[in-house]
Tab-separated table of C-alpha atoms and ligand atoms in Angstrom:
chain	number	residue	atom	x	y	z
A	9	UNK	CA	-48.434	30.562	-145.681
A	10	UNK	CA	-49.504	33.973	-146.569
A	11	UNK	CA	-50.170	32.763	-150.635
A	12	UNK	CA	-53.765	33.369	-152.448
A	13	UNK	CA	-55.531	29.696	-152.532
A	14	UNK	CA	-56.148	30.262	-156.145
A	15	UNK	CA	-53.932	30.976	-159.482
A	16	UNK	CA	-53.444	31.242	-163.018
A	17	UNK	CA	-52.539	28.006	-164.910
A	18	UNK	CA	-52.782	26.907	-168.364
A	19	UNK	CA	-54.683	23.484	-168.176
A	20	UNK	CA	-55.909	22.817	-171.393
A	21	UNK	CA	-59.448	20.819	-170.702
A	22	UNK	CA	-59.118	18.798	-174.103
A	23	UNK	CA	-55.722	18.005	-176.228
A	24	UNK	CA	-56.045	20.282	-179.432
A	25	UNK	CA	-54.320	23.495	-181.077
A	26	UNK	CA	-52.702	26.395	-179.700
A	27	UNK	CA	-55.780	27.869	-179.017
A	28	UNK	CA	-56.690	25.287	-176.099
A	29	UNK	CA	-53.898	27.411	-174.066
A	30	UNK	CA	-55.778	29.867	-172.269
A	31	UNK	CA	-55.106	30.663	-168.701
A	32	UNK	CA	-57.601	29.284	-165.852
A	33	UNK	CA	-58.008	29.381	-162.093
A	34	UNK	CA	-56.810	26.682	-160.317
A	35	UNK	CA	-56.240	26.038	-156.507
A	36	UNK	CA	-52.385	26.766	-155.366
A	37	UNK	CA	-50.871	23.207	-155.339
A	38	UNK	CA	-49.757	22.215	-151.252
A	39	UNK	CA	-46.292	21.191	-151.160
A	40	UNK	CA	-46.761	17.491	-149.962
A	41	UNK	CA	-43.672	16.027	-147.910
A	42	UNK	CA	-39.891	16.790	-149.524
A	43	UNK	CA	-41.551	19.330	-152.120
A	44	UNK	CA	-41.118	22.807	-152.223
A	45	UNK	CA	-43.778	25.675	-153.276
A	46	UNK	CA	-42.467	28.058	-156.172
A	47	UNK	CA	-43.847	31.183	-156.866
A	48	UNK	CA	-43.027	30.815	-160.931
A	49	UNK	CA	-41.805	33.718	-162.290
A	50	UNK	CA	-40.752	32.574	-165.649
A	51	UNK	CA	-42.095	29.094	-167.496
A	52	UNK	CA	-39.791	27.616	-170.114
A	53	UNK	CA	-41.518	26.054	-173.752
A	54	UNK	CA	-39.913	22.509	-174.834
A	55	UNK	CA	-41.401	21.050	-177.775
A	56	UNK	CA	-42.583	18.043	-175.219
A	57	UNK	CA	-45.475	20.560	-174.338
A	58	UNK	CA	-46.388	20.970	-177.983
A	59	UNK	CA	-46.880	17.090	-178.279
A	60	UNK	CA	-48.693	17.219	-174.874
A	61	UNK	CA	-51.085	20.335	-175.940
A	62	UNK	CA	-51.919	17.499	-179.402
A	63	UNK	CA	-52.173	15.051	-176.588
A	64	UNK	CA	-49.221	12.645	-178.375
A	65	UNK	CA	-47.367	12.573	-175.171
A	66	UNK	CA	-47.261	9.414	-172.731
A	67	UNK	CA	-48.257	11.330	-169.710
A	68	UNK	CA	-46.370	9.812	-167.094
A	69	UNK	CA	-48.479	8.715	-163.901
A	70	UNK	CA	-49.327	11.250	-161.390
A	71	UNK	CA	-47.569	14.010	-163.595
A	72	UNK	CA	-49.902	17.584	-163.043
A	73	UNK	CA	-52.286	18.277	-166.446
A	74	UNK	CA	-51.333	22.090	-165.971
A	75	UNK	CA	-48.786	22.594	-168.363
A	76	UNK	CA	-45.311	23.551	-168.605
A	77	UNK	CA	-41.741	21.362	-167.902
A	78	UNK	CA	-39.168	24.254	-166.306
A	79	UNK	CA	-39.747	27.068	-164.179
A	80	UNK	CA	-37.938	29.605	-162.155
A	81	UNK	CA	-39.400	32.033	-159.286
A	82	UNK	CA	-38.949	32.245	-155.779
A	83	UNK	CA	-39.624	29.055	-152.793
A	84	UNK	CA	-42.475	30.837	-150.732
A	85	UNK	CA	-42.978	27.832	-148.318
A	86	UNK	CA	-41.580	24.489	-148.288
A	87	UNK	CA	-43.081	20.683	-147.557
A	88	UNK	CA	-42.126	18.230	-144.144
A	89	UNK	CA	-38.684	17.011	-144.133
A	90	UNK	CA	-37.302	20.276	-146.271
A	91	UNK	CA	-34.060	21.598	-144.980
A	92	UNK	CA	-33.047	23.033	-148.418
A	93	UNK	CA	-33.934	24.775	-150.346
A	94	UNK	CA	-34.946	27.339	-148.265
A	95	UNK	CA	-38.122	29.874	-148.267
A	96	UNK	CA	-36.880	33.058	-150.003
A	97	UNK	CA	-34.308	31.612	-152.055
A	98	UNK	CA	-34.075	31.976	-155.713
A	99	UNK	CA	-34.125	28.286	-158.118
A	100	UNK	CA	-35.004	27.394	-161.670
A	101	UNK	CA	-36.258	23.677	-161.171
A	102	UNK	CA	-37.035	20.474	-162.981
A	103	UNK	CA	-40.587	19.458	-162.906
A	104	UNK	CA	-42.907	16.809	-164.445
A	105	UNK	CA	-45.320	19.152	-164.964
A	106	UNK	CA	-47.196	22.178	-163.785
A	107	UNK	CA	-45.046	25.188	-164.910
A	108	UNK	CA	-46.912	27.314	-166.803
A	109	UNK	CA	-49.084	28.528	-163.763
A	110	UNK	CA	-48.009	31.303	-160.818
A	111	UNK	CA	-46.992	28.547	-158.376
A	112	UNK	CA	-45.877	24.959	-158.694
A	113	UNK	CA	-45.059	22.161	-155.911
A	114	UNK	CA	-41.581	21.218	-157.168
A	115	UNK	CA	-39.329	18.283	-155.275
A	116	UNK	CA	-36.796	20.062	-152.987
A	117	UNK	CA	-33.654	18.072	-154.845
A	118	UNK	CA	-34.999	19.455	-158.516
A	119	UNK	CA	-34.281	22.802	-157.746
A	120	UNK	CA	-31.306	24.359	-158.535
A	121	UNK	CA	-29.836	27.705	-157.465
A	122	UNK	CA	-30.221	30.366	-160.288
A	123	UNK	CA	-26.431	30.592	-161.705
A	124	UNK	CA	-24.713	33.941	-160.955
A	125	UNK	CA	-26.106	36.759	-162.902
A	126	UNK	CA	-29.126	34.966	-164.666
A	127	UNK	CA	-32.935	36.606	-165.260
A	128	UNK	CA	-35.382	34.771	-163.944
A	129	UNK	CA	-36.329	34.228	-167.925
A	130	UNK	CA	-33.162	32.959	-168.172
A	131	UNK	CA	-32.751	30.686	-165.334
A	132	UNK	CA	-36.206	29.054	-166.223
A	133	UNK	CA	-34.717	28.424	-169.793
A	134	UNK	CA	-32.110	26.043	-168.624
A	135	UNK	CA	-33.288	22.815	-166.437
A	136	UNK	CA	-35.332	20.621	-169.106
A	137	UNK	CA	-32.451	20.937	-171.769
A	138	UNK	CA	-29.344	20.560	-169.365
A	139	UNK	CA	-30.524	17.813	-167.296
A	140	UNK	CA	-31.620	16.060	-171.189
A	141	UNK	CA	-28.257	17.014	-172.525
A	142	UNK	CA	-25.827	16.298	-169.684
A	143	UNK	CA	-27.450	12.976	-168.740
A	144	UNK	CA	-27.605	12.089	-172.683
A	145	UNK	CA	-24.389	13.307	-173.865
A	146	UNK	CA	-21.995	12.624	-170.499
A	147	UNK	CA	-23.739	9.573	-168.958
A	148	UNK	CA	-25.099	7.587	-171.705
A	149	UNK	CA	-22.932	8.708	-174.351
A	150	UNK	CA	-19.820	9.308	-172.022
A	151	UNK	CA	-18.492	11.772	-174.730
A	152	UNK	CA	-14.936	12.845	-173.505
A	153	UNK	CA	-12.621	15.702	-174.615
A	154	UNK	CA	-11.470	15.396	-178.000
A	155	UNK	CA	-14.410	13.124	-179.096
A	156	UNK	CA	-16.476	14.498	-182.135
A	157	UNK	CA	-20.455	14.862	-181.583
A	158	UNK	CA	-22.813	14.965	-184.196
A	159	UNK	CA	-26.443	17.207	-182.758
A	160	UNK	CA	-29.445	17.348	-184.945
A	161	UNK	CA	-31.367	19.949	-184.344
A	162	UNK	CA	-28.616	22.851	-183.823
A	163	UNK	CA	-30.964	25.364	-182.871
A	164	UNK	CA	-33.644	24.000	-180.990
A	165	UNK	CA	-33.577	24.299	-177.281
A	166	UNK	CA	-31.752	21.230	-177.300
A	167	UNK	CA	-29.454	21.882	-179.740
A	168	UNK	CA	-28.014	25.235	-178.556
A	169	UNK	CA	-27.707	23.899	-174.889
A	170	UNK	CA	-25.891	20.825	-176.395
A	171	UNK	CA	-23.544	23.005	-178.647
A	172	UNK	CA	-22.710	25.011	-175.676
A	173	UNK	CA	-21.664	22.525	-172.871
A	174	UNK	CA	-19.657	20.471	-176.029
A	175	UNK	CA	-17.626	23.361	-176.405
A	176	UNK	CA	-17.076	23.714	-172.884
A	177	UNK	CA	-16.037	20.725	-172.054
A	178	UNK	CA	-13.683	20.395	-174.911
A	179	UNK	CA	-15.807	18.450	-177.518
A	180	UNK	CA	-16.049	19.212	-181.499
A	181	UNK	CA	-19.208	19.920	-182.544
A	182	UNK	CA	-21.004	19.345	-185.750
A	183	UNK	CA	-24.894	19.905	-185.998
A	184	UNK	CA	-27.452	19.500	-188.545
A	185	UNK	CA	-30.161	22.423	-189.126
A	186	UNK	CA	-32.867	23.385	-191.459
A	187	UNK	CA	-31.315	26.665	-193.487
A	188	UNK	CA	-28.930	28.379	-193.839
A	189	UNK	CA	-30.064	30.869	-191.273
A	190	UNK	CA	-30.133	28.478	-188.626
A	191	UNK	CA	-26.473	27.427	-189.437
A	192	UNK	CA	-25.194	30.210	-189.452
A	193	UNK	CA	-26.561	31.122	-185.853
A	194	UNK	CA	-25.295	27.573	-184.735
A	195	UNK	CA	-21.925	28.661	-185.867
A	196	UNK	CA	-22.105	32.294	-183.789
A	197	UNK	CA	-23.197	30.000	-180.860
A	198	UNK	CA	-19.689	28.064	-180.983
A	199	UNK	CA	-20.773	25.161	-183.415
A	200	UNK	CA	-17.307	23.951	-185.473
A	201	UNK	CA	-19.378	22.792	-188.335
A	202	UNK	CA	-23.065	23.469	-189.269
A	203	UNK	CA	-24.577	21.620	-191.977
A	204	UNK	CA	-27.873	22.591	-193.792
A	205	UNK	CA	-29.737	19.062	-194.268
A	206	UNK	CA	-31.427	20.776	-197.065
A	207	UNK	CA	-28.527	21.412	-198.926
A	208	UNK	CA	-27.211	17.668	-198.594
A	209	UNK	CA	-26.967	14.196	-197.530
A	210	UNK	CA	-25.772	15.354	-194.171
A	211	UNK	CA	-23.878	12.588	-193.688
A	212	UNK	CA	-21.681	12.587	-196.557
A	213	UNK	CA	-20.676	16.456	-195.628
A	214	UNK	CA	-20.371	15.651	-191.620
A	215	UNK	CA	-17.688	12.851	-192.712
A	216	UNK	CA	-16.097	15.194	-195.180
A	217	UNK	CA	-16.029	18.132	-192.534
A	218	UNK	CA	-14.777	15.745	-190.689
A	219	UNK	CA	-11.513	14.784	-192.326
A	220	UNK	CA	-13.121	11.299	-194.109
A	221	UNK	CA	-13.304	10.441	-190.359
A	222	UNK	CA	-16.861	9.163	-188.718
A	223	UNK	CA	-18.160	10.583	-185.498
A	224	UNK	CA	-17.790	9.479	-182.243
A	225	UNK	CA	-21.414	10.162	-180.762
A	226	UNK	CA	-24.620	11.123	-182.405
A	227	UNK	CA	-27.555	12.940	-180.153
A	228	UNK	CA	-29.948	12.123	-182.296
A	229	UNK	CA	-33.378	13.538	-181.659
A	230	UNK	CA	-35.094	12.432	-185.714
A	231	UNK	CA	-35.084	9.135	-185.931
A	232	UNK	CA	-36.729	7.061	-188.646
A	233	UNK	CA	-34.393	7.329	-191.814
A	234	UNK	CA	-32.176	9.676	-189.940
A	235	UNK	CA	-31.375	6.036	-188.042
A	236	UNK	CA	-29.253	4.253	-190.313
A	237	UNK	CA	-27.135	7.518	-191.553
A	238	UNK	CA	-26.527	7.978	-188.540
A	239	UNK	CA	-25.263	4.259	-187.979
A	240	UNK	CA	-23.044	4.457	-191.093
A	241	UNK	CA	-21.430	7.420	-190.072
A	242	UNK	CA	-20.210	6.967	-186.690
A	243	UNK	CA	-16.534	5.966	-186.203
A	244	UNK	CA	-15.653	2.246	-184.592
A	245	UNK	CA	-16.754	2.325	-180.764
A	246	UNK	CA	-18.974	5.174	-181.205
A	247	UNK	CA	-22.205	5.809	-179.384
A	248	UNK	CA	-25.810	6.776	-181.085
A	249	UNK	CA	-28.362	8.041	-178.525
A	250	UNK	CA	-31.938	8.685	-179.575
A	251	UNK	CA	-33.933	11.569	-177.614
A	252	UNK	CA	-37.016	11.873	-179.847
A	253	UNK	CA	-38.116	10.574	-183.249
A	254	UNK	CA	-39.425	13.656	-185.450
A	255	UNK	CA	-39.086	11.124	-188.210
A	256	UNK	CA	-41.133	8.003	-186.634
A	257	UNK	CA	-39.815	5.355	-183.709
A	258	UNK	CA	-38.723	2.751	-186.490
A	259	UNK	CA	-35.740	2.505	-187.802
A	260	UNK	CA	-33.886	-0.041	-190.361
A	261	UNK	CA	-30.843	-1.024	-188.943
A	262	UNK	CA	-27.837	-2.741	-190.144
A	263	UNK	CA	-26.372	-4.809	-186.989
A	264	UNK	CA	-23.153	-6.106	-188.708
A	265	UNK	CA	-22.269	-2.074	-188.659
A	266	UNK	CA	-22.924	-2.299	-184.940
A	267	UNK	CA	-21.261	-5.804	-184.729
A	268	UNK	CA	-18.188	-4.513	-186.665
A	269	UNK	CA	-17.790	-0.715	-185.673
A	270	UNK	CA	-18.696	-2.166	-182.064
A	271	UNK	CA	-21.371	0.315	-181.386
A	272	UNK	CA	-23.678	1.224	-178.240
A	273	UNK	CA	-27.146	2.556	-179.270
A	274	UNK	CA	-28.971	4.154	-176.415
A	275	UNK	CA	-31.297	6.562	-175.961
A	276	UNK	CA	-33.675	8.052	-172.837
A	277	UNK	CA	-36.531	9.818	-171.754
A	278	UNK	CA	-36.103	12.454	-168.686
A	279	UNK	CA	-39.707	12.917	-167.416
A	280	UNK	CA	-40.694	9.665	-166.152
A	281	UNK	CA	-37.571	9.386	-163.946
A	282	UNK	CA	-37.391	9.240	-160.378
A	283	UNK	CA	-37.455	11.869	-158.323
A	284	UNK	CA	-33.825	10.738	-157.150
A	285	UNK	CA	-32.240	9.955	-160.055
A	286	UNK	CA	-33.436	13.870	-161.460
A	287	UNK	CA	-32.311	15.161	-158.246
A	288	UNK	CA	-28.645	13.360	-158.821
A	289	UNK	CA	-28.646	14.806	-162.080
A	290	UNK	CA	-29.293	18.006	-160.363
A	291	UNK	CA	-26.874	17.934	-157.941
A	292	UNK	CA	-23.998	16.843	-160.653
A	293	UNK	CA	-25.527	19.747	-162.529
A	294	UNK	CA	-24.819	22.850	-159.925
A	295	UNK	CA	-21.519	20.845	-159.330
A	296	UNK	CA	-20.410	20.477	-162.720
A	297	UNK	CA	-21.931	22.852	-165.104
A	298	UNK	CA	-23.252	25.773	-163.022
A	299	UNK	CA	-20.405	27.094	-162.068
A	300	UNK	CA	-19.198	27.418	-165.912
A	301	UNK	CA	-22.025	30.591	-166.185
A	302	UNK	CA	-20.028	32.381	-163.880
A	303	UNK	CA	-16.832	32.035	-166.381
A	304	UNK	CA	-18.795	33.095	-169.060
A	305	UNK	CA	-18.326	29.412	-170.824
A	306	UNK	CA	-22.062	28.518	-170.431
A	307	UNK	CA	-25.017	30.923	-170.898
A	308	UNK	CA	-29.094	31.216	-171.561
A	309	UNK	CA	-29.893	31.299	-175.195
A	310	UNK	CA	-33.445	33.184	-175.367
A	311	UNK	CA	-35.275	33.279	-178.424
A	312	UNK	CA	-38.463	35.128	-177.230
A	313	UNK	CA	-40.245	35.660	-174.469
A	314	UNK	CA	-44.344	35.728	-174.348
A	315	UNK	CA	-46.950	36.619	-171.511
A	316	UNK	CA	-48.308	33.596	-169.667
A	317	UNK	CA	-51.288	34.382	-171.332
A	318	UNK	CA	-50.074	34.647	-174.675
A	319	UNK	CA	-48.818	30.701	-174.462
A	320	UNK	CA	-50.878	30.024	-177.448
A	321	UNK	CA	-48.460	32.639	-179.266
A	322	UNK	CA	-45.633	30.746	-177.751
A	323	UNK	CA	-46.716	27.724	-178.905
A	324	UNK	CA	-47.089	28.582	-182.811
A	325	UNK	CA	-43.963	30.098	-182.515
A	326	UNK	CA	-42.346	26.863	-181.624
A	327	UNK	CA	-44.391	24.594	-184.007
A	328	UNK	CA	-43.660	27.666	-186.883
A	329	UNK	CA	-39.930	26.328	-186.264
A	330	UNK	CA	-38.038	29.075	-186.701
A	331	UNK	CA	-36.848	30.098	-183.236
A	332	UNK	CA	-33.373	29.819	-182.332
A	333	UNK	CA	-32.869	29.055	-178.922
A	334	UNK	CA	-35.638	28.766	-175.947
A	335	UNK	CA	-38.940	30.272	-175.791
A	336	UNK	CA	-39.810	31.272	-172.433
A	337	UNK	CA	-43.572	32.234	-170.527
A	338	UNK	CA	-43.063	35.637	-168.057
A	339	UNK	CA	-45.500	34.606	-165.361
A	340	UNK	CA	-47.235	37.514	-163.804
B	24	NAP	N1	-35.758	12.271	-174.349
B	24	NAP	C1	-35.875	13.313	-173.557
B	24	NAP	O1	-35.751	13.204	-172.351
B	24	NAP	C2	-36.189	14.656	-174.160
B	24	NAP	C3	-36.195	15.801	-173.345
B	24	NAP	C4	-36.444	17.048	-173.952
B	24	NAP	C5	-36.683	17.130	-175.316
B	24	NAP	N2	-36.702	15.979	-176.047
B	24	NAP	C6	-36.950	16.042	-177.514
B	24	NAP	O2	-35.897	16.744	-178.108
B	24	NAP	C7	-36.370	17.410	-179.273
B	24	NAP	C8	-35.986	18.871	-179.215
B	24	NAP	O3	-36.733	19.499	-178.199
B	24	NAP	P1	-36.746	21.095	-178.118
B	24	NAP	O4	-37.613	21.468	-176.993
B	24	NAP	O5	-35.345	21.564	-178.166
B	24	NAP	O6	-37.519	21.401	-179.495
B	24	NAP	P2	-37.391	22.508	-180.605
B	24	NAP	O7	-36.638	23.694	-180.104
B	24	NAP	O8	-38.747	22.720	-181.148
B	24	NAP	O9	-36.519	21.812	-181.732
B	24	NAP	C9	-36.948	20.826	-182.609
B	24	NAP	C10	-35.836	20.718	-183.671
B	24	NAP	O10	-36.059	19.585	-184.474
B	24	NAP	C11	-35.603	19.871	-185.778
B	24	NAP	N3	-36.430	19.093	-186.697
B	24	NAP	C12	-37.779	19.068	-186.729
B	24	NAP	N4	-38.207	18.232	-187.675
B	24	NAP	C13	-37.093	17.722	-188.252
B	24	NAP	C14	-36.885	16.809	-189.300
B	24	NAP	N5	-37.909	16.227	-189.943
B	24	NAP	N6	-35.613	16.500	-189.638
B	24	NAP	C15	-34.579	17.051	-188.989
B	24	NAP	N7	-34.718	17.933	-187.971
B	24	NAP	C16	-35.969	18.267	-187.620
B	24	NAP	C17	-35.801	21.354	-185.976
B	24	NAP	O11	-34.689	21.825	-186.657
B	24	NAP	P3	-34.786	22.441	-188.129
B	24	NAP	O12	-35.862	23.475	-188.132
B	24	NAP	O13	-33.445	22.996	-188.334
B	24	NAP	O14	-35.150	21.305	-188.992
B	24	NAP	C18	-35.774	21.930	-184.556
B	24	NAP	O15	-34.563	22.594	-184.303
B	24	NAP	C19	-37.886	17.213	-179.317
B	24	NAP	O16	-38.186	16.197	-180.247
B	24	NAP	C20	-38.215	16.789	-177.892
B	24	NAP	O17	-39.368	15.994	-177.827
B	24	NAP	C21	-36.443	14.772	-175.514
C-alpha cells in the first residue's frame, strides 16, 4: 500500500456544538479481514451526526468516533478474503462511522458501485437515506404500487430520497413540511401532495387530499404527538413505521384503532445492523434501485456542498433547517 499512514478526520474529542468539528490527524485505518480501504472523496451529513456531535446518539459498539455515516471515493487496497470490490474501482458505501476523514475501512458488501453518471458528491449523498428508506418503506412497510404513503419531513435527506423512489415505484405520495417553501420544492421533486404542518392539522388536510380516504403507510420520523394522528389517519390494514422521534419516544396510543383498522406499527434503526443484513440491503439496492439512475427515474438531490474543514458550517446548516435535500463534505 502506497497510502500516507496519517489523515484528516473530524473526531470531535468531547460531544458539544458545531464548533467541536475541526479536522485532526489520525492514523489511516487498516482494512481488517472482508473490509475494504476508501480513499473518501465526498462525506455525506445525516442529521444522526448532528445528534452524535451533542453526543444524544447510542453509539453502537465498536462503531469509529471519527465522524461521518456515507462516503464515496475510490478502494485503494482491500482486506483478506476480498474478491470484490476491487482496488481502483469507484463506490459510495454504507458505514457505521468514520466518513468524514480522507480514508475509511468500509465492509466489502457495503459498497456499492457509483450509479451511471453520478459525482462523487453525489454518489456519497445516497447510501444512509436509500438503505433507511428502501428497508423502511419496502421491507417493513411492504408499500406496493397504488398504496398511498404519508413522509414527514419532505425535504430532509430522508424525505426527498423517500419521495423519489415512491414515485418510482408507482406509489402516491403525500409529505408534511415546515413552509411553504419547502412544499413547494417537495412538489418540484415529484411529491402529489405537500402539506405545510404550519398551516394545519396535517392530518385533517392529508385525508381531505386524499379523497376522505386514510393512508396506507406512514414513515414517520416525529413521533410524540405526531403518534396518534398518525394512527387515526391511516386506512384499515395500514402500516406506521417510526424512524426517529423529533417530538420525544412516547407516544399515546389508542390500540382499539390498531385492533379495529388491523394495523402493524414498526419502526427500525439502520446503524447497529449487521454487517450482512446492510450488505443484503446493498445488494437488493444495486439490483433494484440503481439501475433506475440510469433511466433518469432516481437521482441525487444536493442541497450544498462544504469543505471537509468547513463541517462545522455544514453542521449549522443542517440544525438551521432550511436545506432541501443532502448536505455533503468534499474531502480533499
Ligand atoms: N432509523 C434510522 O435508521 C434512521 C436513519 C437515518 C435517519 N434517521 C432519522 O431520520 C430523520 C431525518 O434524517 P435526515 O438526515 O434526513 O435529517 P434532516 O435532513 O435534518 O431532516 C429533518 C427533518 O425533520 C423535520 N422536522 C424537524 N423537527 C420537526 C418537528 N418538530 N415536526 C415535524 N417535522 C420536523 C424537518 O422538516 P421541517 O423543517 O419541514 O419541519 C426536517 O426536514 C432524523 O430524525 C434522523 O435521525 C433515522
Amino acid at each position: 500500500m502506497t497510502e500516507p499512514s496519517t489523515m484528516l478526520a473530524i473526531d470531535p474529542a468531547a460531544p458539544g456544538g458545531p464548533e467541536v468539528l475541526v479536522p485532526v490527524e489520525r492514523p489511516v485505518p487498516t482494512p481488517e479481514p472482508g473490509e475494504v480501504l476508501v480513499r473518501v472523496r465526498a462525506a455525506g451529513v445525516n442529521r444522526p451526526d448532528v445528534l452524535q456531535r451533542m453526543g444524544l446518539y447510542p453509539m453502537p459498539p465498536n462503531a469509529p468516533t471519527i465522524m461521518g455515516l456515507e462516503i464515496a471515493g475510490e478502494i485503494v487496497a482491500v482486506g483478506q478474503g476480498v474478491a470484490r470490490p476491487e482496488v481502483g474501482d469507484k463506490v459510495c458505501a454504507l458505514l457505521a462511522g468514520g466518513g468524514y476523514a480522507q480514508y475509511a475501512a468500509v465492509p466489502a458488501g457495503q459498497c456499492l458501485p457509483i450509479p451511471q453518471g453520478l459525482s462523487f458528491v453525489e454518489a456519497a449523498s445516497l447510501p444512509e437515506t436509500y438503505f433507511t428508506v428502501w428497508s423502511n418503506l419496502f421491507e417493513r412497510a411492504f408499500a406496493t404500487e397504488g398504496d398511498t404513503v404519508l413522509v414527514h419531513g419532505g425535504t430532509s435527506g430522508i424525505g426527498v430520497t423517500a419521495i423519489l423512489l415512491a414515485k418510482a415505484f408507482g406509489l402516491r405520495v403525500i409529505v408534511t413540511c415546515g413552509s411553504d417553501e419547502k412544499c413547494a420544492a417537495a412538489r418540484a421533486l415529484g411529491a402529489d401532495v405537500a402539506i405545510n404542518y404550519n398551516a394545519g392539522d396535517f392530518a385533517e388536510l392529508a385525508r381531505e387530499a386524499n379523497g376522505g380516504r386514510g393512508v396506507d403507510v406512514v414513515l414517520d420520523m416525529v413521533g410524540g404527538d405526531y403518534v396518534p394522528k398518525n394512527i387515526a389517519l391511516l386506512a384499515d390494514e395500514g402500516r406506521h413505521v417510526s424512524i426517529a422521534f423529533q417530538r420525544g419516544p412516547r407516544a399515546d396510543l389508542d390500540l382499539s384503532q390498531v385492533m379495529r383498522k388491523r394495523l402493524i406499527l414498526s419502526g427500525s434503526m439502520l446503524r447497529p445492523r449487521t454487517v450482512a443484513y446492510k450488505s443484503a440491503l446493498a445488494d437488493s439496492l444495486v439490483r433494484d434501485v440503481w439501475p433506475l439512475f440510469a433511466q433518469g427515474k432516481l437521482r441525487a438531490i444536493i442541497d450544498s456542498t462544504f469543505p471537509l474543514a468547513d463541517a462545522a458550517e455544514a453542521h449549522r446548516r443542517m440544525e438551521a433547517g432550511e436545506h432541501v435535500g443532502k448536505i455533503v463534505l468534499e474531502v480533499p
